[in-house]
């Protein structure tokens, strides 16, 4: 993901360079011409005028205008009379467009101040040019008598402190006219709107002659008179002061939506909105609902619930940055700028709270309504941050509400019989002692369970010797990180029936048992007769075309559980039984190492006999142009197994949103910091720089400001990619789930085709972060009965890296290589078993007693008090001795298992042990139980083979 972010920024910069190189010469020459030529007043065609109307309007204006504002109004009228439509600049523009503007306008930038944006100049100009510059941007010169520091320090790269700002004020007013005796007054008139303001100090006009111009002075926090020809900074602001939105009187709670049950208020089932309440430290609540609404629908829905839309304030950001709210999805807020593009307002809220510590992205893109999202930052210190962006108000995003109290309680969603959710199941408690927990959950000793079998669809089945009730079977499988056997579709049922057809014990997938065993299928108390699969990954109804035992009709299920008769002479049929009966327990899990959605890909491919080349093409490229019918079935199977689709053609919106939250464009803060440290347009990998005359044409100061603006534009585009993707994914769900459901077996394929018609979501799985999923780590075929537990299959991914050769020590001329110092497990979030494997090495082992003592003595010289953890090992009961399991080679290769050449002091009879040396001058080796301290808190030394070191040397 970091590589993707780095490429994005480099491409952004390089594209800007190409534009500059192509345009800078022409733009520079045009700019010089505009500077050198005298300005000519342009008169509009008389055809566009209505003379009588203009004369009367002008006369009326002049008679009503305040006398000291005549200079301001004269400049304004001159601009209105002479300017053409193309002379005006509307809204915020890119840094490059601002730089290459040939019209010699004062240079500046838009900055957020609370809920508003202003245009702040970086150039000092005379009063007249300041008024013109604001008018040409369809803004007005600053009209405030109290200004905070944000107006004077707009960016850290300022070359000089700002002391003065031009304002649109004129001295005195009609209600407080000039005192001709003292030549002073204590009021001002704001010329854009003729509003008067009384001052608590006096303006003395004695030293000045008309026209009078006023600046705001930072050191005194007062308005002062200044010669209009003096150059000073200026700020432009919007003429409007609030958004234009509908009446707030429409916000009323709709009592008809609620019902009271047992003194608790609930939404009626027909009006239910799945969601969560978030209680804040500020005494109010947020309700985040899984309902897609546009901005207007959002506030109207919130009001009907007795709430208001979420007010976007500093307190909200503080809460969201610390909460566990779903990342990657977007909620509507109350913030809008409708009808007033540079001023935002929290609709239905008062303006008492501030909004200072957030950047609103997408200002240049348009859209009047504001959404909020939580996203990864990529910063190690800041795990997540709130992203805020303007959006088109008609977009469908998630519901976001807030209130001073919880206006209703949330039902148990599992009681909704419209969804295949399971409820009333026993608690799932895994046996932590048989799992490695970091960096991923790994089953440590599969051979301990003895009766593991590879199924025909590439899953693992564990046959428990004892019989049990359905609840007992469920708990047994759960403790192993597995599920009860499920028969999700006819292809799986046929797969389980293959041994009956072939009767060949040597064939892959042959099951040596003939028994009646529980499956994961059952109904639940609140939804009698609706059979469903209850597993950790698959929540779906039983398909109608499964094969049932004669006389068993699934429609008559009543608090029933489903078992499979593997002893049926014809095929493994399904049947109903009372859940309290005792039957065989068979647990199931996808075979191999990876994340669960990845692991189900293999069984689905095998069940529908899809060629691996075709499946890999779809998985890796998303190319659906030539998809076979079998592959479409495979896609449907995978979608159903991960819970995205249920009942064949229904999209599980909750799962979709959860998956969407894993599709991230994380903002890499560290990368942005590095870019900021370099001069703009110097990309070391590409050796690209600006033309040498660039600085000469525009000036060093302007180029420095431009570089800062480009960084802001880059950050803006960076965040917009995340928001645009999220918004499009949400809107496409709203559209694509309504496609024609012509074929239940290929619905998901048709859904994906619809989804991918949008460029914004093309190849959407490239952004999917599997690290958010639960991992599935079950041994592969050859590990089923191996005493050597290996993790190398699990680690064949991008996390494997070379250790710097300078960090290794060659103990003798013939080896081995040992790390100079121990690897810190906490720093790398790993375990003692996997820390060395992640670096292409292994924990230490020794072929001879001499090598053992040499390694021991070196480690003791570096870390005298460290408990030394050696490589994997086991007790060979046949030969009565301990053996090494070398983890740096495949366990099936010759030499993978070698005798331990020293005495092992066995302190435990457990099957799974760790081999360690305790502190002391004398070499020693002990077999001890695995503990959290040894697995996750004890740093380790690693051993490396020669070829690994040589390969790493060639990559330096």
Coordinates of N, CA and C in Angstrom, one line a residue, residues 564-683:
X564 N -25.6 -35.4 8.6 CA -25.3 -36.0 7.3 C -25.1 -37.5 7.5
X565 N -25.6 -38.3 6.7 CA -25.5 -39.7 6.8 C -24.4 -40.2 5.8
X566 N -23.2 -40.2 6.3 CA -22.1 -40.6 5.4 C -22.0 -42.2 5.2
X567 N -22.9 -42.9 5.9 CA -23.0 -44.3 5.7 C -24.1 -44.7 4.7
X568 N -24.8 -43.7 4.1 CA -25.8 -44.0 3.1 C -25.2 -44.7 1.9
X569 N -25.7 -45.8 1.5 CA -25.0 -46.5 0.4 C -25.1 -45.8 -1.0
X570 N -26.1 -44.9 -1.1 CA -26.2 -44.2 -2.4 C -25.5 -42.9 -2.5
X571 N -25.7 -42.1 -1.5 CA -25.0 -40.7 -1.4 C -25.2 -40.2 0.0
X572 N -24.3 -39.3 0.4 CA -24.4 -38.7 1.7 C -25.6 -37.8 1.9
X573 N -26.7 -38.3 2.4 CA -27.9 -37.5 2.4 C -28.0 -36.8 3.7
X574 N -28.8 -35.7 3.7 CA -29.1 -34.9 4.9 C -30.4 -35.3 5.5
X575 N -30.4 -35.1 6.9 CA -31.6 -35.5 7.6 C -31.8 -34.6 8.8
X576 N -33.0 -34.6 9.4 CA -33.3 -33.8 10.6 C -33.3 -34.7 11.8
X577 N -32.9 -34.1 12.9 CA -32.9 -34.8 14.2 C -33.0 -33.8 15.3
X578 N -33.4 -34.3 16.5 CA -33.5 -33.4 17.7 C -32.1 -33.0 18.1
X579 N -31.8 -31.8 18.4 CA -30.5 -31.3 18.6 C -29.8 -31.9 19.9
X580 N -30.6 -32.5 20.7 CA -30.1 -33.1 21.9 C -29.6 -34.5 21.7
X581 N -29.9 -35.1 20.5 CA -29.3 -36.4 20.2 C -27.8 -36.4 20.1
X582 N -27.2 -37.5 20.3 CA -25.7 -37.6 20.2 C -25.3 -38.3 18.9
X583 N -24.5 -37.6 18.2 CA -24.0 -38.1 16.9 C -22.5 -37.8 16.8
X584 N -21.9 -38.3 15.7 CA -20.5 -38.1 15.5 C -20.2 -36.6 15.3
X585 N -19.0 -36.2 15.7 CA -18.6 -34.8 15.5 C -17.5 -34.7 14.5
X586 N -17.8 -34.0 13.4 CA -16.8 -33.8 12.3 C -16.7 -32.2 12.2
X587 N -15.4 -31.8 12.4 CA -15.1 -30.4 12.3 C -14.5 -30.1 10.9
X588 N -14.6 -28.9 10.4 CA -14.2 -28.5 9.1 C -13.5 -27.2 9.1
X589 N -12.5 -27.0 8.3 CA -11.8 -25.7 8.0 C -11.2 -25.8 6.7
X590 N -11.0 -24.6 6.0 CA -10.3 -24.6 4.7 C -8.9 -25.0 5.0
X591 N -8.3 -25.7 4.1 CA -6.9 -26.2 4.2 C -5.9 -25.1 3.8
X592 N -4.8 -25.0 4.5 CA -3.8 -24.1 4.1 C -3.7 -22.9 4.9
X593 N -2.9 -21.9 4.5 CA -2.6 -20.8 5.3 C -3.0 -19.5 4.5
X594 N -3.8 -18.6 5.2 CA -4.2 -17.4 4.5 C -5.4 -16.8 5.2
X595 N -6.0 -15.8 4.6 CA -7.2 -15.2 5.2 C -8.4 -15.9 4.7
X596 N -9.4 -15.8 5.5 CA -10.6 -16.7 5.3 C -11.2 -16.5 3.9
X597 N -11.4 -15.3 3.4 CA -12.0 -15.1 2.1 C -11.1 -15.7 1.0
X598 N -9.8 -15.7 1.2 CA -8.9 -16.3 0.2 C -9.0 -17.8 0.3
X599 N -9.1 -18.3 1.5 CA -9.1 -19.8 1.6 C -10.3 -20.5 1.0
X600 N -11.5 -19.8 1.0 CA -12.7 -20.4 0.4 C -12.6 -20.4 -1.1
X601 N -11.7 -19.7 -1.7 CA -11.5 -19.7 -3.1 C -11.2 -21.1 -3.6
X602 N -10.3 -21.8 -2.9 CA -9.9 -23.1 -3.3 C -11.0 -24.2 -3.3
X603 N -11.7 -24.3 -2.2 CA -12.8 -25.3 -2.2 C -13.9 -25.0 -3.3
X604 N -14.2 -23.7 -3.5 CA -15.2 -23.3 -4.5 C -14.7 -23.7 -5.9
X605 N -13.4 -23.5 -6.1 CA -12.9 -23.8 -7.4 C -12.9 -25.3 -7.7
X606 N -12.6 -26.1 -6.7 CA -12.6 -27.5 -6.8 C -14.0 -28.1 -6.9
X607 N -14.9 -27.5 -6.2 CA -16.3 -28.1 -6.2 C -16.9 -27.9 -7.6
X608 N -16.5 -26.8 -8.3 CA -17.1 -26.6 -9.6 C -16.1 -26.9 -10.8
X609 N -15.0 -27.6 -10.4 CA -14.0 -28.1 -11.4 C -13.6 -27.0 -12.4
X610 N -13.2 -25.8 -11.8 CA -12.7 -24.7 -12.6 C -11.2 -24.8 -12.7
X611 N -10.7 -24.7 -13.9 CA -9.3 -24.8 -14.1 C -8.5 -23.7 -13.3
X612 N -7.4 -24.1 -12.7 CA -6.7 -23.2 -11.9 C -6.3 -21.9 -12.6
X613 N -5.9 -22.1 -13.9 CA -5.4 -20.9 -14.7 C -6.6 -19.9 -14.9
X614 N -7.8 -20.4 -15.1 CA -8.9 -19.5 -15.3 C -9.3 -18.8 -14.0
X615 N -9.2 -19.6 -12.9 CA -9.5 -19.0 -11.6 C -8.5 -17.9 -11.2
X616 N -7.2 -18.2 -11.4 CA -6.2 -17.3 -11.1 C -6.3 -16.0 -11.9
X617 N -6.7 -16.1 -13.1 CA -6.9 -15.0 -14.0 C -7.9 -14.0 -13.4
X618 N -9.1 -14.7 -13.0 CA -10.1 -13.9 -12.4 C -9.7 -13.2 -11.1
X619 N -9.1 -14.0 -10.3 CA -8.7 -13.5 -9.0 C -7.6 -12.4 -9.0
X620 N -6.7 -12.5 -9.9 CA -5.6 -11.6 -10.0 C -5.8 -10.4 -10.9
X621 N -6.7 -10.5 -11.9 CA -6.9 -9.4 -12.8 C -8.3 -8.9 -12.9
X622 N -9.2 -9.6 -12.4 CA -10.6 -9.1 -12.5 C -11.2 -9.1 -13.9
X623 N -10.6 -9.9 -14.8 CA -11.0 -10.0 -16.1 C -12.2 -11.0 -16.3
X624 N -13.4 -10.4 -16.5 CA -14.6 -11.3 -16.6 C -15.0 -11.4 -18.1
X625 N -14.2 -11.1 -19.0 CA -14.6 -11.0 -20.4 C -14.9 -12.4 -21.0
X626 N -14.2 -13.4 -20.5 CA -14.4 -14.8 -21.0 C -14.5 -15.7 -19.8
X627 N -15.6 -15.6 -19.1 CA -15.8 -16.4 -17.9 C -16.7 -17.6 -18.2
X628 N -16.3 -18.7 -17.9 CA -17.1 -19.9 -18.1 C -18.2 -20.0 -17.1
X629 N -19.2 -20.8 -17.4 CA -20.4 -21.0 -16.5 C -19.9 -21.6 -15.2
X630 N -18.9 -22.5 -15.2 CA -18.4 -23.1 -14.0 C -17.7 -22.0 -13.1
X631 N -17.0 -21.1 -13.8 CA -16.3 -20.0 -13.0 C -17.3 -19.1 -12.4
X632 N -18.5 -18.8 -13.1 CA -19.5 -18.0 -12.5 C -20.1 -18.7 -11.3
X633 N -20.2 -20.0 -11.3 CA -20.7 -20.7 -10.2 C -19.7 -20.6 -9.0
X634 N -18.4 -20.6 -9.4 CA -17.3 -20.5 -8.4 C -17.4 -19.1 -7.7
X635 N -17.7 -18.1 -8.4 CA -17.8 -16.7 -7.9 C -19.0 -16.7 -6.9
X636 N -20.1 -17.3 -7.3 CA -21.3 -17.3 -6.5 C -21.0 -18.0 -5.2
X637 N -20.3 -19.2 -5.3 CA -19.9 -20.0 -4.1 C -19.1 -19.2 -3.2
X638 N -18.1 -18.5 -3.7 CA -17.2 -17.7 -2.8 C -17.9 -16.6 -2.1
X639 N -18.8 -15.9 -2.9 CA -19.6 -14.8 -2.3 C -20.5 -15.3 -1.2
X640 N -21.0 -16.5 -1.4 CA -21.9 -17.0 -0.3 C -21.1 -17.5 0.9
X641 N -19.9 -18.0 0.7 CA -19.1 -18.5 1.8 C -18.6 -17.4 2.7
X642 N -18.4 -16.2 2.1 CA -17.9 -15.1 2.9 C -19.0 -14.3 3.4
X643 N -20.3 -14.7 3.1 CA -21.4 -14.0 3.7 C -21.9 -12.8 2.9
X644 N -21.3 -12.5 1.8 CA -21.7 -11.3 1.0 C -23.1 -11.5 0.3
X645 N -23.4 -12.8 0.0 CA -24.7 -13.1 -0.6 C -25.4 -14.1 0.2
X646 N -26.7 -14.0 0.4 CA -27.5 -15.0 1.0 C -28.8 -15.3 0.2
X647 N -29.3 -16.4 0.5 CA -30.5 -16.8 -0.3 C -30.3 -16.6 -1.8
X648 N -29.1 -16.9 -2.2 CA -28.7 -16.9 -3.6 C -28.7 -15.5 -4.3
X649 N -29.6 -14.6 -4.0 CA -29.7 -13.4 -4.8 C -29.8 -12.1 -3.9
X650 N -29.6 -12.3 -2.6 CA -29.7 -11.1 -1.7 C -28.3 -10.7 -1.2
X651 N -28.0 -9.4 -1.4 CA -26.8 -8.8 -0.9 C -26.9 -8.5 0.6
X652 N -26.0 -9.1 1.4 CA -26.0 -8.8 2.8 C -25.3 -7.4 3.0
X653 N -26.1 -6.4 3.1 CA -25.6 -5.0 3.2 C -24.6 -4.8 4.3
X654 N -24.8 -5.5 5.4 CA -24.0 -5.4 6.6 C -22.6 -5.9 6.3
X655 N -22.5 -7.0 5.6 CA -21.2 -7.6 5.2 C -20.5 -6.8 4.1
X656 N -21.3 -6.2 3.2 CA -20.8 -5.4 2.1 C -20.1 -4.1 2.7
X657 N -20.8 -3.5 3.7 CA -20.2 -2.3 4.4 C -19.0 -2.7 5.1
X658 N -19.0 -3.9 5.8 CA -17.8 -4.3 6.5 C -16.6 -4.6 5.6
X659 N -16.9 -5.2 4.4 CA -15.8 -5.4 3.5 C -15.4 -4.1 2.9
X660 N -16.3 -3.2 2.7 CA -15.9 -1.9 2.1 C -15.0 -1.1 3.1
X661 N -15.2 -1.4 4.4 CA -14.3 -0.7 5.4 C -12.9 -1.2 5.3
X662 N -12.7 -2.3 4.6 CA -11.3 -2.9 4.5 C -10.7 -2.5 3.2
X663 N -11.4 -1.7 2.4 CA -10.8 -1.3 1.1 C -10.3 0.1 1.3
X664 N -9.1 0.3 1.6 CA -8.6 1.6 2.0 C -7.6 2.2 1.1
X665 N -7.6 3.5 1.1 CA -6.5 4.3 0.5 C -5.8 5.0 1.6
X666 N -5.0 4.3 2.4 CA -4.4 5.0 3.6 C -3.5 6.1 3.2
X667 N -3.7 7.2 4.0 CA -2.8 8.4 3.8 C -1.5 8.1 4.5
X668 N -0.4 8.0 3.7 CA 0.9 7.7 4.3 C 1.5 9.0 4.8
X669 N 1.4 9.2 6.1 CA 1.9 10.5 6.7 C 3.4 10.6 6.5
X670 N 4.1 9.5 6.8 CA 5.5 9.5 6.7 C 6.0 9.8 5.3
X671 N 5.3 9.3 4.3 CA 5.7 9.6 2.9 C 5.5 11.1 2.6
X672 N 4.3 11.6 3.1 CA 4.0 13.0 2.8 C 5.1 13.9 3.5
X673 N 5.6 13.5 4.7 CA 6.6 14.3 5.4 C 7.9 14.3 4.6
X674 N 8.2 13.1 4.0 CA 9.5 13.0 3.2 C 9.4 13.9 2.0
X675 N 8.2 13.9 1.3 CA 8.0 14.7 0.1 C 8.2 16.2 0.5
X676 N 7.7 16.5 1.7 CA 7.8 17.9 2.1 C 9.2 18.4 2.4
X677 N 10.1 17.4 2.7 CA 11.5 17.7 3.0 C 12.3 18.1 1.8
X678 N 11.8 17.6 0.6 CA 12.5 17.8 -0.6 C 11.9 19.0 -1.4
X679 N 12.7 19.7 -2.2 CA 12.2 20.7 -3.0 C 11.2 20.1 -4.0
X680 N 10.1 20.9 -4.2 CA 9.1 20.4 -5.1 C 9.7 20.1 -6.5
X681 N 9.2 19.1 -7.2 CA 9.6 18.7 -8.6 C 11.0 18.2 -8.6
X682 N 11.5 17.7 -7.5 CA 12.8 17.0 -7.6 C 12.5 15.5 -7.1
X683 N 12.3 14.7 -8.0 CA 12.1 13.3 -7.7 C 13.3 12.5 -8.0

